[in-house]
Amino acid sequence: MTGAPAPITPIVLRSVSQRFGRKVVLRGVDLELRAGSITGLVGANGAGKTTLFLILAGLLQPDGGERRFGGREVGDVDLELRARLAFVAHAPQLYPGLSARANLELFAELRRAAGLSSRPADDVLRGLGLPVDALDRPVSTFSRGMAQRVALARAVAGDPELLLLDEPFTALDARGRSQLAGALLAERDRGAAILLSSHDQGTLLRVCDRLVLLEAGAIVREVERGGDDPAAFAVRAAAVLDAVGPDDHAA
Amino acid sequence: MLHLAPVRLLRQSLLLLRSELRQELRDLELVLTSTFFTLVVLGMFYLSFAALEKKHTLPAVPGLLWLTVAFVGTITLTRAFDREREADTLRALLAAPVERLAIYVAKAGSTLLVLLVCCALLVPGLASMFPAGQVFWDMPLETAALVVLGCLGYVAIGTLFAAGLAGGGGKNMLLAVILYPVTTPVLMFALVTTRALLDNNPNLPSYLGQMAALDVILLGVGALLFEPVLVGSAPARSAAAAQRAARAGARRQESP
Amino acid sequence: MKRKSELVVPLLFVAAAPLVVYSVQRVFLHTPNERTMGTAFKIFFFHVPMGWLCMLMALISGIAAYVQLRRRSRTAGAVALAAAEIGFLGGLGVLLTGPIWGHATWGTPWTGDARQVTTALLWLVIAAYLLLRHFGQHASERLAAALAIFGAVNVPLIYYAVKLWKTTHPTTGVVAKLPPEMWATFWPGLAALLLVSFGLFAIRARQLILAGELDEAYVRLEDSRA
């Protein structure tokens, strides 16, 4: 809810680490996500991207390090914080038997039951270019790309201050990708802090204000879009993206 | 403005329960598979034990009743959380501004309803197959109370462990391994109470009261552990631990 | 600090050694046979302490698991696992000696009475906990903790179960009615068993904690190489 007093941005991770037995997933990650900015998270599969998302979304307690939301250290990501962030995971996480509208309305009603506001389902869906006649079909009949858009619609319906997107472009066609990119830019302009992971290099270059490279659980490189020289950013960003390797997901 | 926690819990539990039921009514998957399984087990019991004399069925009927509940409960819980796992929807709820307890309440509630539907077949089935089960017809209120209390205790614990396995990406095979030992105490109380019912034991109300008390304990434990098991809880940070973290941070700064 | 804790285990065993010898010879040579049960009664001196040990360890495991869950302490997790393993062995002892005693006194190894059944159930929960700790993935560690907590919640239920169903099993008051010379044999035996068990428990817990530290050291080594 944007009417809430202090903003939860910037979101800061400091020395965040996570391991499972001898398998280290994250080793001392420092990351800052600012309001009105899109951060692209790139890295090979298994670099720890998803774990980082889970920690930011409050679905996993890190083994070590701090999470700070708006300057306040956070132990549990409690309901009040979850009300102000949204997570679009790699899977669309929709009830396949319910229609797109029923899926969205369930979460909108859950928000309202907690006293939180939510934008009407039809509005958000139309903003993402979903045909309105598809709204009442069960999600199980949807293509992956359509389901992904419904998931994003659910995420933005609550006007989150922190928007986390793990591979949202997977299985989207070119048009879908550019619509999604447009939606993300709109969210950024609204003032959301956005963390986005993707293998789609073109779209990352287009929307991101910053790129961070995660390698074997640590952030090894970081490039920021300077105000003056877009070409320089593209060159430096290309170097980061090259480090990840070829575009193996988007096909 | 945010509503108070009890208000949120109540309203969100109802919403989630309604959503569970709505999905179930769409294809009746859980109800149909579980009731079918109940009938199969009943049929097998009939083939195995129909020849028993009444005095022998008397001690057998409580066992048949609660064994079936244990079997059907495992199947129902496994399937209910398989659905969540397939679409990863449990995680979406955990990340949303939803009271985690509401997820527990809704899942336990919907599973309880499925079990009760199965019991609505099972109890009359046993009552008509075995002469000892005649009491079920004669004392419908007590029978209903017994079945509801027994199933409630079962789902109170079963939901916690089934959700924990589904949320943790645990292996499904383990669910049966965990569920049977963990739910046997409540099933044992139910067995003894059923025996008391069949024996016309005058202490039956007190046995039922004890089952209710056990249910309260089990629901309390389930509710208390649900969130820590599914997402973990933040360590209560001592001052010493905070200092250690600060020192570690300083060391990180120094090292190149 | 570490040095001191290393002394604890040898001390436990040193204290236990004479006690074990003393109680065994006392049980078999110096305690008169019980009037009705005869020689078989001697199993009482093993059966009851192991029963107490099993419950005590289940309780320790449950409390440690709760600390593990609440504080995310790996040390508590190691303690919970070690306690469960000792409790598993104690329970196995109870379940093996119980039928022998039962056969001699009631003529049947298994009367199906409440305390027998609940002890067996507690043992099954402990076994399920060990299965989950060994075969579950890391994510199911919290679930295993819940299982251990549930095992501990079972312990008072066991006592309650005995009260609820008056059965053929000797009531909890059996110890109080023993003649003094039986008492004098019982307590040293209990102490010996507890000392040995806590020694084993301490060794196992420390081994598990060290294994965790080894993992950490391994991780740091990998880090420094990277």
XYZ file of C-alpha atoms in Angstrom:
733
model
C 0.000 0.000 0.000
C 1.607 3.220 -1.141
C -0.134 5.210 1.571
C 2.001 3.501 4.230
C 4.389 5.753 6.121
C 8.055 5.005 5.470
C 9.109 3.491 2.145
C 10.679 0.031 2.232
C 13.240 1.075 -0.354
C 16.168 0.993 -0.646
C 16.422 -2.730 -0.125
C 19.908 -3.640 0.967
C 21.504 -7.034 1.316
C 24.748 -7.110 3.241
C 27.070 -10.156 3.337
C 24.153 -12.458 2.717
C 25.216 -16.072 2.606
C 23.428 -19.355 2.220
C 24.732 -22.869 2.110
C 23.269 -26.335 2.188
C 25.834 -28.623 3.777
C 28.988 -28.191 1.725
C 27.173 -26.643 -1.185
C 27.540 -22.901 -0.936
C 24.798 -21.151 -2.826
C 25.479 -17.551 -1.836
C 28.704 -16.234 -0.390
C 28.569 -12.737 1.010
C 26.249 -11.013 -1.419
C 26.008 -7.225 -1.120
C 23.241 -5.713 -3.172
C 21.213 -2.536 -3.111
C 17.910 -2.075 -4.905
C 16.717 1.535 -5.234
C 13.289 2.894 -5.876
C 12.540 3.638 -9.533
C 15.342 1.507 -10.826
C 15.551 -1.823 -12.637
C 18.444 -4.073 -11.697
C 19.231 -6.958 -14.012
C 20.590 -10.069 -12.355
C 22.572 -12.270 -14.687
C 24.522 -15.434 -14.119
C 24.802 -18.982 -15.305
C 22.274 -21.565 -14.167
C 23.114 -22.583 -10.621
C 24.842 -19.302 -9.789
C 22.361 -18.696 -6.944
C 19.895 -16.332 -8.616
C 16.766 -18.140 -7.476
C 18.067 -18.445 -3.915
C 18.685 -14.708 -3.897
C 15.097 -14.116 -4.991
C 13.738 -16.439 -2.313
C 15.687 -14.578 0.361
C 14.442 -11.198 -0.867
C 10.857 -12.469 -1.017
C 11.066 -13.780 2.539
C 10.644 -17.409 1.505
C 14.053 -18.387 2.795
C 15.951 -17.250 5.854
C 19.567 -16.596 4.908
C 22.248 -18.352 6.936
C 24.152 -15.140 7.460
C 24.155 -11.448 6.644
C 21.512 -8.769 6.825
C 18.408 -7.786 4.930
C 17.527 -4.109 5.236
C 14.229 -2.745 3.994
C 14.148 1.049 4.016
C 17.071 1.256 6.424
C 15.509 -1.138 8.936
C 17.038 -4.532 9.522
C 14.521 -7.259 8.934
C 14.399 -10.591 10.720
C 11.227 -12.152 9.364
C 9.755 -10.735 6.197
C 6.412 -10.249 7.899
C 2.999 -9.724 6.404
C 3.372 -5.964 6.422
C 6.476 -6.223 4.244
C 5.019 -8.935 2.038
C 2.132 -6.560 1.370
C 4.594 -4.209 -0.259
C 6.646 -6.585 -2.345
C 5.740 -9.027 -5.086
C 7.537 -12.028 -6.473
C 7.041 -13.514 -9.910
C 8.767 -16.879 -9.794
C 10.085 -18.977 -12.603
C 6.847 -21.012 -12.619
C 3.666 -18.918 -12.994
C 2.289 -20.302 -9.682
C -1.350 -20.101 -10.737
C -4.142 -22.516 -9.876
C -4.569 -24.367 -13.178
C -8.225 -25.205 -12.577
C -9.245 -21.595 -11.954
C -9.702 -18.944 -14.603
C -7.237 -16.106 -14.915
C -9.765 -13.769 -13.360
C -10.499 -16.125 -10.464
C -6.777 -16.486 -9.822
C -6.309 -12.730 -9.732
C -9.439 -12.147 -7.706
C -8.419 -14.671 -5.085
C -5.221 -12.792 -4.404
C -6.946 -9.420 -4.615
C -9.519 -10.580 -2.061
C -6.787 -11.946 0.161
C -5.193 -8.501 0.075
C -8.485 -6.786 0.823
C -9.143 -9.234 3.670
C -5.946 -7.952 5.226
C -7.043 -4.350 4.691
C -4.829 -3.747 1.667
C -5.806 -2.218 -1.637
C -5.595 -3.919 -5.004
C -6.170 -2.714 -8.547
C -9.119 -4.302 -10.423
C -8.090 -7.487 -12.219
C -9.362 -6.419 -15.645
C -7.346 -3.207 -15.606
C -4.022 -4.838 -14.916
C -4.616 -7.639 -17.374
C -5.504 -5.239 -20.165
C -2.345 -3.305 -19.400
C -0.357 -6.459 -20.128
C -2.038 -7.073 -23.474
C -4.018 -10.145 -22.502
C -7.185 -10.575 -24.561
C -10.148 -9.954 -22.268
C -12.030 -12.977 -23.618
C -9.232 -15.177 -22.264
C -9.926 -14.027 -18.735
C -12.572 -16.597 -17.982
C -10.768 -19.597 -19.396
C -9.014 -21.913 -16.944
C -5.324 -21.175 -16.701
C -4.537 -24.784 -17.653
C -5.534 -23.901 -21.240
C -3.077 -20.997 -21.353
C 0.253 -20.941 -23.119
C 3.237 -20.500 -20.839
C 3.652 -16.934 -22.011
C 0.032 -16.053 -21.220
C 0.236 -17.642 -17.792
C 3.409 -15.703 -17.145
C 1.562 -12.463 -17.925
C -1.259 -13.355 -15.552
C 1.348 -13.968 -12.867
C 2.842 -10.558 -13.527
C -0.599 -8.992 -13.415
C -1.143 -10.523 -10.005
C 2.199 -9.136 -8.870
C 1.632 -5.553 -9.958
C -2.002 -5.389 -8.828
C -0.906 -4.403 -5.336
C 1.404 -1.621 -6.553
C 4.463 -3.203 -4.928
C 7.440 -1.111 -3.909
C 9.710 -4.057 -4.572
C 9.107 -6.221 -7.609
C 11.085 -9.436 -7.972
C 11.012 -11.272 -11.287
C 12.815 -14.554 -11.803
C 13.069 -15.277 -15.542
C 9.790 -13.619 -16.535
C 10.608 -13.588 -20.250
C 10.892 -17.343 -20.605
C 8.506 -18.694 -23.238
C 7.339 -15.260 -24.339
C 7.419 -14.358 -28.014
C 8.960 -11.121 -29.223
C 5.711 -9.197 -28.900
C 5.055 -10.595 -25.441
C 8.550 -9.670 -24.369
C 8.249 -6.113 -25.518
C 4.842 -5.773 -23.823
C 6.288 -7.141 -20.607
C 9.275 -4.824 -20.909
C 6.892 -1.914 -21.348
C 4.989 -2.964 -18.237
C 8.211 -3.147 -16.257
C 9.255 0.324 -17.368
C 5.841 1.605 -16.282
C 6.312 0.004 -12.865
C 9.748 1.552 -12.602
C 8.369 4.980 -13.451
C 5.741 4.468 -10.759
C 8.685 4.195 -8.370
C 9.130 0.482 -7.823
C 12.490 -1.086 -7.160
C 12.793 -3.998 -9.563
C 15.117 -6.967 -9.599
C 14.957 -8.970 -12.791
C 16.806 -12.078 -13.839
C 16.795 -13.193 -17.430
C 18.771 -14.868 -20.143
C 17.246 -12.511 -22.695
C 20.166 -10.163 -23.241
C 18.452 -7.809 -25.636
C 15.613 -7.021 -23.291
C 17.959 -6.701 -20.322
C 20.038 -4.134 -22.171
C 16.900 -2.238 -23.089
C 15.216 -1.992 -19.673
C 17.895 -2.280 -17.015
C 19.430 0.669 -15.231
C 22.069 -1.599 -13.783
C 23.391 -5.072 -14.355
C 24.933 -7.302 -11.721
C 26.718 -10.525 -12.494
C 26.326 -13.385 -10.028
C 28.981 -16.045 -10.312
C 29.196 -19.066 -8.006
C 27.161 -17.299 -5.344
C 28.969 -13.965 -5.335
C 28.413 -10.716 -7.165
C 31.542 -10.333 -9.229
C 30.700 -7.436 -11.483
C 28.315 -4.518 -11.560
C 27.708 -1.894 -14.248
C 25.426 1.109 -14.010
C 23.793 3.121 -16.764
C 25.411 6.551 -16.610
C 23.171 9.497 -17.380
C 25.325 10.863 -20.188
C 26.690 8.065 -22.309
C 24.290 5.238 -23.228
C 26.758 3.709 -25.635
C 29.356 3.237 -22.930
C 26.824 1.364 -20.781
C 25.991 -0.905 -23.686
C 29.635 -1.768 -24.181
C 30.308 -2.438 -20.502
C 27.040 -4.348 -20.130
C 27.872 -6.469 -23.156
C 31.100 -7.452 -21.451
C 29.130 -8.589 -18.377
C 26.635 -10.506 -20.468
C 29.431 -12.188 -22.401
C 30.722 -13.515 -19.107
C 27.459 -15.455 -18.651
C 27.816 -17.141 -21.985
C 25.472 -17.557 -24.896
C 21.777 -16.881 -24.732
C 20.735 -20.392 -23.816
C 17.197 -19.875 -22.546
C 15.351 -17.548 -24.859
C 14.858 -19.271 -28.169
C -4.865 0.441 6.891
C -3.924 -3.137 7.822
C -6.574 -5.040 9.709
C -5.781 -6.641 13.027
C -4.160 -10.054 12.851
C -7.171 -12.084 14.109
C -9.442 -10.360 11.595
C -6.985 -11.036 8.786
C -6.612 -14.634 9.876
C -10.332 -15.255 9.957
C -11.139 -13.585 6.671
C -8.183 -15.012 4.787
C -8.840 -18.511 6.136
C -12.409 -18.333 4.870
C -11.288 -17.022 1.492
C -8.709 -19.748 1.063
C -11.100 -22.434 2.218
C -13.683 -21.175 -0.263
C -11.072 -21.254 -3.002
C -10.064 -24.815 -2.062
C -13.686 -25.920 -2.219
C -14.297 -24.106 -5.467
C -11.366 -25.859 -7.092
C -12.456 -29.181 -5.668
C -16.027 -28.740 -6.908
C -14.692 -28.086 -10.395
C -13.429 -31.628 -10.916
C -14.076 -33.396 -7.568
C -10.679 -35.035 -7.907
C -9.953 -35.458 -4.213
C -13.461 -36.482 -3.226
C -13.823 -38.998 -6.042
C -10.434 -40.649 -5.629
C -10.688 -40.731 -1.840
C -14.238 -42.083 -1.700
C -13.396 -44.644 -4.360
C -10.432 -45.748 -2.302
C -12.656 -45.934 0.783
C -15.036 -48.231 -1.054
C -12.199 -50.438 -2.252
C -10.869 -50.787 1.288
C -14.375 -51.496 2.591
C -14.800 -54.181 -0.043
C -11.494 -55.754 0.897
C -12.453 -55.704 4.566
C -15.744 -57.350 3.729
C -14.057 -60.126 1.759
C -11.537 -60.655 4.538
C -13.745 -60.457 7.604
C -17.354 -61.143 6.607
C -17.181 -64.630 8.071
C -16.301 -63.387 11.563
C -18.815 -63.902 14.352
C -20.229 -60.906 16.143
C -18.086 -61.286 19.247
C -15.004 -61.209 17.057
C -16.043 -58.211 15.027
C -16.533 -56.175 18.167
C -12.819 -55.546 18.688
C -12.178 -55.450 14.931
C -14.557 -52.674 13.892
C -12.715 -49.789 15.608
C -9.497 -50.899 13.954
C -11.109 -51.186 10.538
C -12.620 -47.719 10.904
C -9.444 -45.887 11.894
C -7.091 -47.852 9.680
C -9.196 -46.782 6.746
C -9.108 -43.179 7.940
C -5.314 -43.431 8.135
C -5.092 -44.865 4.606
C -7.516 -42.393 3.090
C -5.960 -39.508 4.990
C -2.524 -40.283 3.582
C -3.886 -40.459 0.041
C -5.876 -37.245 0.411
C -3.029 -35.265 1.949
C -0.542 -36.523 -0.615
C -2.802 -35.563 -3.495
C -3.853 -32.224 -1.990
C -0.258 -31.098 -1.685
C 0.839 -32.679 -4.969
C -1.492 -30.219 -6.651
C 0.166 -27.337 -4.841
C 3.558 -28.694 -5.754
C 2.796 -29.170 -9.448
C 1.894 -25.531 -9.953
C 4.126 -24.237 -7.142
C 1.103 -22.369 -5.794
C 1.936 -22.915 -2.132
C 4.930 -20.654 -2.629
C 2.782 -17.927 -4.174
C 0.613 -17.932 -1.052
C 3.638 -17.882 1.215
C 5.052 -14.862 -0.606
C 1.720 -12.992 -0.564
C 0.480 -10.839 2.318
C -1.404 -13.814 3.712
C -1.324 -15.003 7.299
C 0.570 -18.288 7.091
C -1.779 -19.726 9.663
C -4.678 -19.111 7.263
C -3.021 -21.450 4.762
C -2.831 -24.127 7.455
C -6.423 -23.601 8.525
C -7.750 -23.739 4.956
C -5.798 -26.839 4.003
C -6.710 -28.633 7.210
C -10.338 -27.602 6.743
C -10.631 -28.840 3.185
C -8.852 -32.097 3.981
C -11.162 -32.587 6.969
C -14.186 -32.157 4.722
C -12.911 -34.762 2.260
C -12.230 -37.186 5.115
C -15.696 -36.612 6.527
C -17.268 -37.345 3.151
C -15.336 -40.604 3.098
C -16.449 -41.379 6.652
C -20.047 -40.781 5.580
C -19.566 -43.877 3.395
C -17.249 -45.745 5.676
C -19.244 -45.693 8.919
C -22.589 -46.831 7.447
C -20.636 -49.379 5.419
C -19.033 -50.880 8.511
C -22.330 -50.635 10.395
C -24.176 -52.691 7.803
C -21.378 -55.186 7.135
C -20.615 -56.118 10.715
C -23.252 -56.720 13.393
C -21.029 -55.043 15.982
C -21.294 -51.808 14.033
C -25.032 -51.610 14.700
C -24.208 -49.150 17.504
C -23.230 -46.591 14.866
C -26.875 -46.531 13.735
C -28.203 -46.511 17.289
C -26.073 -43.626 18.522
C -25.663 -41.346 15.505
C -24.768 -38.208 17.467
C -22.003 -39.862 19.474
C -20.736 -41.560 16.317
C -20.633 -38.255 14.454
C -18.788 -36.561 17.318
C -16.277 -39.401 17.448
C -15.615 -39.315 13.705
C -15.287 -35.527 13.569
C -12.927 -35.394 16.553
C -10.782 -38.251 15.265
C -10.481 -36.826 11.754
C -9.800 -33.327 13.094
C -6.888 -34.578 15.166
C -5.593 -36.472 12.156
C -5.616 -33.492 9.790
C -4.225 -31.147 12.465
C -0.975 -33.098 12.423
C -1.166 -34.455 8.882
C -1.504 -31.020 7.289
C 1.607 -29.754 9.033
C 3.789 -32.589 7.822
C 2.320 -32.842 4.320
C 2.763 -29.086 3.838
C 6.282 -29.228 5.223
C 7.255 -31.919 2.744
C 5.590 -30.131 -0.173
C 7.189 -26.809 0.733
C 10.628 -28.264 1.282
C 10.709 -30.206 -1.949
C 10.994 -33.362 0.132
C 10.461 -36.774 -1.309
C 6.878 -37.930 -1.404
C 7.682 -41.414 -0.234
C 8.663 -39.919 3.092
C 5.144 -38.629 3.736
C 3.797 -42.095 4.504
C 6.868 -42.829 6.610
C 6.193 -39.741 8.695
C 2.391 -39.668 8.729
C 1.756 -43.120 10.163
C 3.919 -42.889 13.284
C 2.976 -39.288 13.898
C -0.770 -39.752 13.639
C -1.005 -43.009 15.549
C -1.425 -41.363 18.974
C -4.598 -39.629 17.831
C -5.772 -42.756 16.052
C -5.161 -44.701 19.253
C -7.311 -42.318 21.281
C -9.942 -42.701 18.579
C -9.683 -46.484 18.749
C -10.239 -46.548 22.491
C -13.155 -44.156 22.235
C -14.723 -46.209 19.453
C -14.332 -49.293 21.588
C -16.089 -47.463 24.418
C -18.895 -46.546 22.033
C -19.330 -50.149 20.899
C -19.225 -51.388 24.489
C -21.846 -48.873 25.655
C -19.261 -47.651 28.140
C -20.837 -45.007 30.428
C -17.544 -43.048 30.326
C -17.969 -42.311 26.623
C -18.556 -38.545 27.092
C -15.359 -38.267 29.068
C -13.448 -40.151 26.359
C -14.878 -37.785 23.758
C -13.861 -34.839 25.903
C -10.335 -36.180 26.080
C -10.233 -36.525 22.307
C -11.351 -32.925 22.014
C -8.564 -31.882 24.381
C -6.058 -33.849 22.331
C -7.327 -32.131 19.168
C -6.759 -28.755 20.787
C -3.181 -29.757 21.651
C -2.510 -31.076 18.158
C -4.007 -28.014 16.472
C -1.907 -25.835 18.764
C 1.300 -27.687 17.921
C 0.435 -27.666 14.219
C -0.306 -23.941 14.209
C 2.789 -23.141 16.229
C 5.114 -25.082 13.953
C 3.534 -24.375 10.546
C 5.365 -21.144 9.707
C 8.760 -22.127 11.172
C 8.646 -25.394 9.241
C 7.576 -23.856 5.926
C 9.755 -20.762 5.741
C 11.951 -20.952 8.809
C 12.048 -18.288 11.439
C 14.565 -15.537 11.912
C 17.098 -16.333 14.571
C 16.500 -14.252 17.667
C 19.701 -12.285 17.349
C 21.664 -11.846 20.504
C 23.868 -8.823 20.975
C 26.917 -11.081 20.718
C 25.790 -12.461 17.379
C 25.189 -8.957 16.053
C 28.692 -7.962 17.123
C 30.150 -11.014 15.459
C 28.324 -10.114 12.255
C 29.628 -6.560 12.450
C 33.191 -7.799 12.933
C 32.812 -10.166 10.012
C 31.602 -7.247 7.927
C 34.618 -5.197 8.940
C 36.941 -8.048 7.977
C 35.298 -8.230 4.602
C 35.955 -4.542 4.056
C 39.646 -4.909 4.855
C 40.335 -7.900 2.678
C 40.864 -7.009 -0.970
C 36.737 -23.852 26.649
C 37.141 -26.610 24.123
C 39.766 -28.322 26.284
C 37.422 -28.474 29.259
C 34.578 -29.975 27.262
C 36.942 -32.648 25.966
C 37.471 -33.794 29.541
C 33.767 -34.359 30.140
C 33.441 -37.540 28.123
C 36.372 -39.462 29.671
C 35.165 -38.358 33.104
C 31.702 -39.742 32.396
C 33.146 -43.090 31.388
C 35.616 -43.187 34.276
C 32.748 -42.553 36.680
C 30.578 -45.120 34.914
C 33.083 -47.997 34.829
C 33.004 -48.982 38.528
C 29.279 -48.337 38.653
C 28.633 -50.702 35.758
C 30.680 -53.472 37.383
C 29.115 -52.832 40.784
C 25.519 -52.830 39.520
C 25.886 -55.890 37.353
C 27.310 -57.985 40.173
C 24.728 -56.542 42.531
C 21.861 -57.335 40.222
C 22.913 -60.913 39.694
C 24.652 -61.870 42.913
C 23.412 -59.713 45.740
C 19.781 -58.939 45.056
C 17.286 -61.554 46.227
C 14.832 -62.878 43.679
C 11.464 -61.252 43.659
C 8.848 -63.513 45.223
C 6.391 -63.976 42.361
C 8.416 -63.219 39.248
C 11.593 -65.025 40.205
C 14.832 -64.503 38.285
C 13.049 -62.826 35.398
C 12.536 -59.838 37.625
C 16.207 -58.986 37.194
C 15.413 -57.670 33.750
C 13.557 -54.899 35.537
C 16.923 -53.337 36.370
C 17.660 -52.998 32.663
C 14.199 -52.462 31.267
C 13.057 -49.546 33.404
C 16.247 -47.439 33.160
C 16.270 -47.884 29.378
C 12.648 -46.818 29.232
C 13.495 -43.681 31.182
C 16.528 -43.109 28.988
C 14.454 -43.381 25.817
C 11.941 -40.828 27.081
C 14.611 -38.504 28.415
C 16.438 -38.560 25.079
C 13.205 -37.988 23.155
C 12.577 -35.008 25.405
C 16.115 -33.645 24.914
C 15.827 -34.187 21.163
C 12.510 -32.348 21.044
C 13.772 -29.379 23.037
C 16.970 -29.191 20.980
C 14.921 -29.385 17.780
C 12.763 -26.515 18.998
C 15.883 -24.431 19.644
C 17.170 -25.449 16.204
C 13.924 -24.319 14.594
C 13.657 -21.059 16.530
C 17.301 -19.991 16.532
C 18.483 -21.752 13.396
C 21.261 -23.262 15.433
C 23.210 -26.018 13.710
C 24.605 -27.032 17.082
C 21.109 -27.626 18.422
C 20.374 -29.629 15.284
C 23.374 -31.843 15.979
C 22.322 -32.295 19.614
C 18.789 -33.228 18.517
C 20.098 -35.862 16.124
C 22.528 -37.333 18.665
C 19.811 -37.504 21.334
C 17.425 -39.173 18.914
C 20.009 -41.804 18.049
C 20.663 -42.656 21.703
C 16.907 -42.597 22.337
C 16.463 -44.974 19.425
C 18.903 -47.425 20.999
C 17.302 -47.054 24.422
C 13.875 -47.661 22.913
C 15.169 -50.703 21.091
C 16.414 -52.012 24.434
C 13.045 -51.418 26.070
C 11.176 -53.103 23.263
C 13.494 -56.120 23.359
C 13.603 -56.573 27.131
C 9.929 -55.801 27.675
C 8.580 -58.897 25.940
C 11.098 -61.121 27.756
C 9.962 -59.791 31.104
C 6.346 -59.902 30.015
C 6.662 -63.488 28.898
C 8.010 -64.496 32.278
C 5.489 -62.586 34.363
C 2.267 -62.518 32.358
C 2.923 -65.520 30.174
C 2.744 -63.439 27.027
C 5.414 -61.255 25.446
C 3.021 -58.569 24.287
C -0.134 -57.626 26.135
C -0.881 -54.684 23.889
C -1.306 -52.466 26.889
C -1.196 -48.732 26.537
C 2.298 -48.053 27.784
C 3.813 -50.757 25.604
C 2.036 -49.428 22.576
C 2.880 -45.810 23.235
C 6.528 -46.612 23.877
C 6.566 -48.443 20.569
C 4.940 -45.405 18.948
C 7.483 -43.037 20.436
C 10.178 -45.308 19.097
C 8.563 -45.247 15.650
C 8.481 -41.442 15.688
C 12.171 -41.408 16.609
C 12.859 -43.857 13.792
C 10.901 -41.687 11.343
C 12.911 -38.678 12.522
C 16.176 -40.507 11.850
C 14.931 -41.584 8.406
C 13.985 -38.021 7.559
C 17.301 -36.625 8.791
C 19.243 -39.181 6.782
C 17.230 -39.354 3.579
C 15.432 -36.015 3.389
C 17.089 -33.155 1.572
C 18.412 -30.157 3.434
C 15.092 -28.409 3.065
C 13.398 -31.103 5.121
C 15.617 -30.479 8.123
C 13.042 -28.099 9.584
C 10.372 -30.710 9.035
C 12.491 -33.273 10.839
C 12.759 -30.822 13.727
C 8.980 -30.654 13.893
C 8.926 -34.432 14.037
C 11.345 -34.478 16.965
C 9.236 -31.891 18.767
C 6.244 -34.095 18.201
C 8.130 -37.048 19.615
C 8.705 -35.039 22.793
C 5.039 -34.023 22.943
C 4.311 -37.747 22.872
C 6.164 -38.370 26.119
C 3.558 -36.856 28.471
C 0.874 -38.530 26.367
C 2.481 -41.837 27.222
C 2.175 -41.208 30.931
C -1.347 -39.974 30.458
C -2.227 -43.036 28.428
C -1.229 -45.263 31.321
C -3.413 -43.329 33.709
C -6.336 -43.401 31.301
C -6.412 -47.079 30.675
C -5.909 -49.123 33.794
C -4.175 -52.123 32.380
C -2.205 -55.216 33.225
C 1.061 -53.348 33.023
C 2.637 -52.637 36.421
C 1.544 -49.143 37.351
C 4.061 -46.348 37.566
C 4.069 -46.877 41.292
C 5.955 -50.163 41.009
C 9.276 -48.583 41.868
C 7.962 -47.054 45.057
C 6.737 -50.419 46.377
C 10.084 -52.161 45.983
C 11.869 -53.362 49.096
C 14.894 -51.219 50.034
C 17.505 -53.688 48.793
C 15.942 -53.545 45.317
C 16.115 -49.789 45.443
C 19.747 -49.963 46.383
C 20.357 -52.020 43.253
C 18.170 -49.945 40.991
C 19.710 -46.513 41.478
C 23.365 -47.391 40.811
C 22.272 -49.236 37.697
C 20.276 -46.264 36.502
C 23.209 -43.969 37.191
C 25.581 -46.263 35.296
C 23.313 -46.391 32.273
C 22.781 -42.650 32.267
C 26.500 -41.925 32.578
C 27.398 -44.243 29.715
C 24.551 -42.951 27.578
C 25.424 -39.336 28.154
C 29.025 -40.155 27.356
C 27.992 -41.701 24.045
C 25.567 -38.853 23.464
C 28.326 -36.293 24.050
C 30.698 -38.107 21.692
C 28.085 -38.330 18.945
C 26.923 -34.733 19.393
C 30.482 -33.464 19.257
C 31.207 -35.558 16.211
C 28.185 -34.080 14.433
C 29.150 -30.553 15.458
C 32.688 -31.168 14.214
C 31.317 -32.498 10.935
C 29.401 -29.239 10.582
C 32.533 -27.235 11.371
C 34.439 -29.305 8.850
C 31.848 -28.357 6.236
C 32.365 -24.726 7.145
C 36.144 -25.055 6.981
C 35.832 -26.760 3.610
C 33.656 -23.912 2.397
C 36.160 -21.319 3.619
C 38.964 -23.169 1.888
C 37.030 -23.179 -1.366
C 36.396 -19.486 -0.849
C 40.039 -18.644 -0.348
C 40.936 -20.559 -3.507
C 38.320 -18.780 -5.560
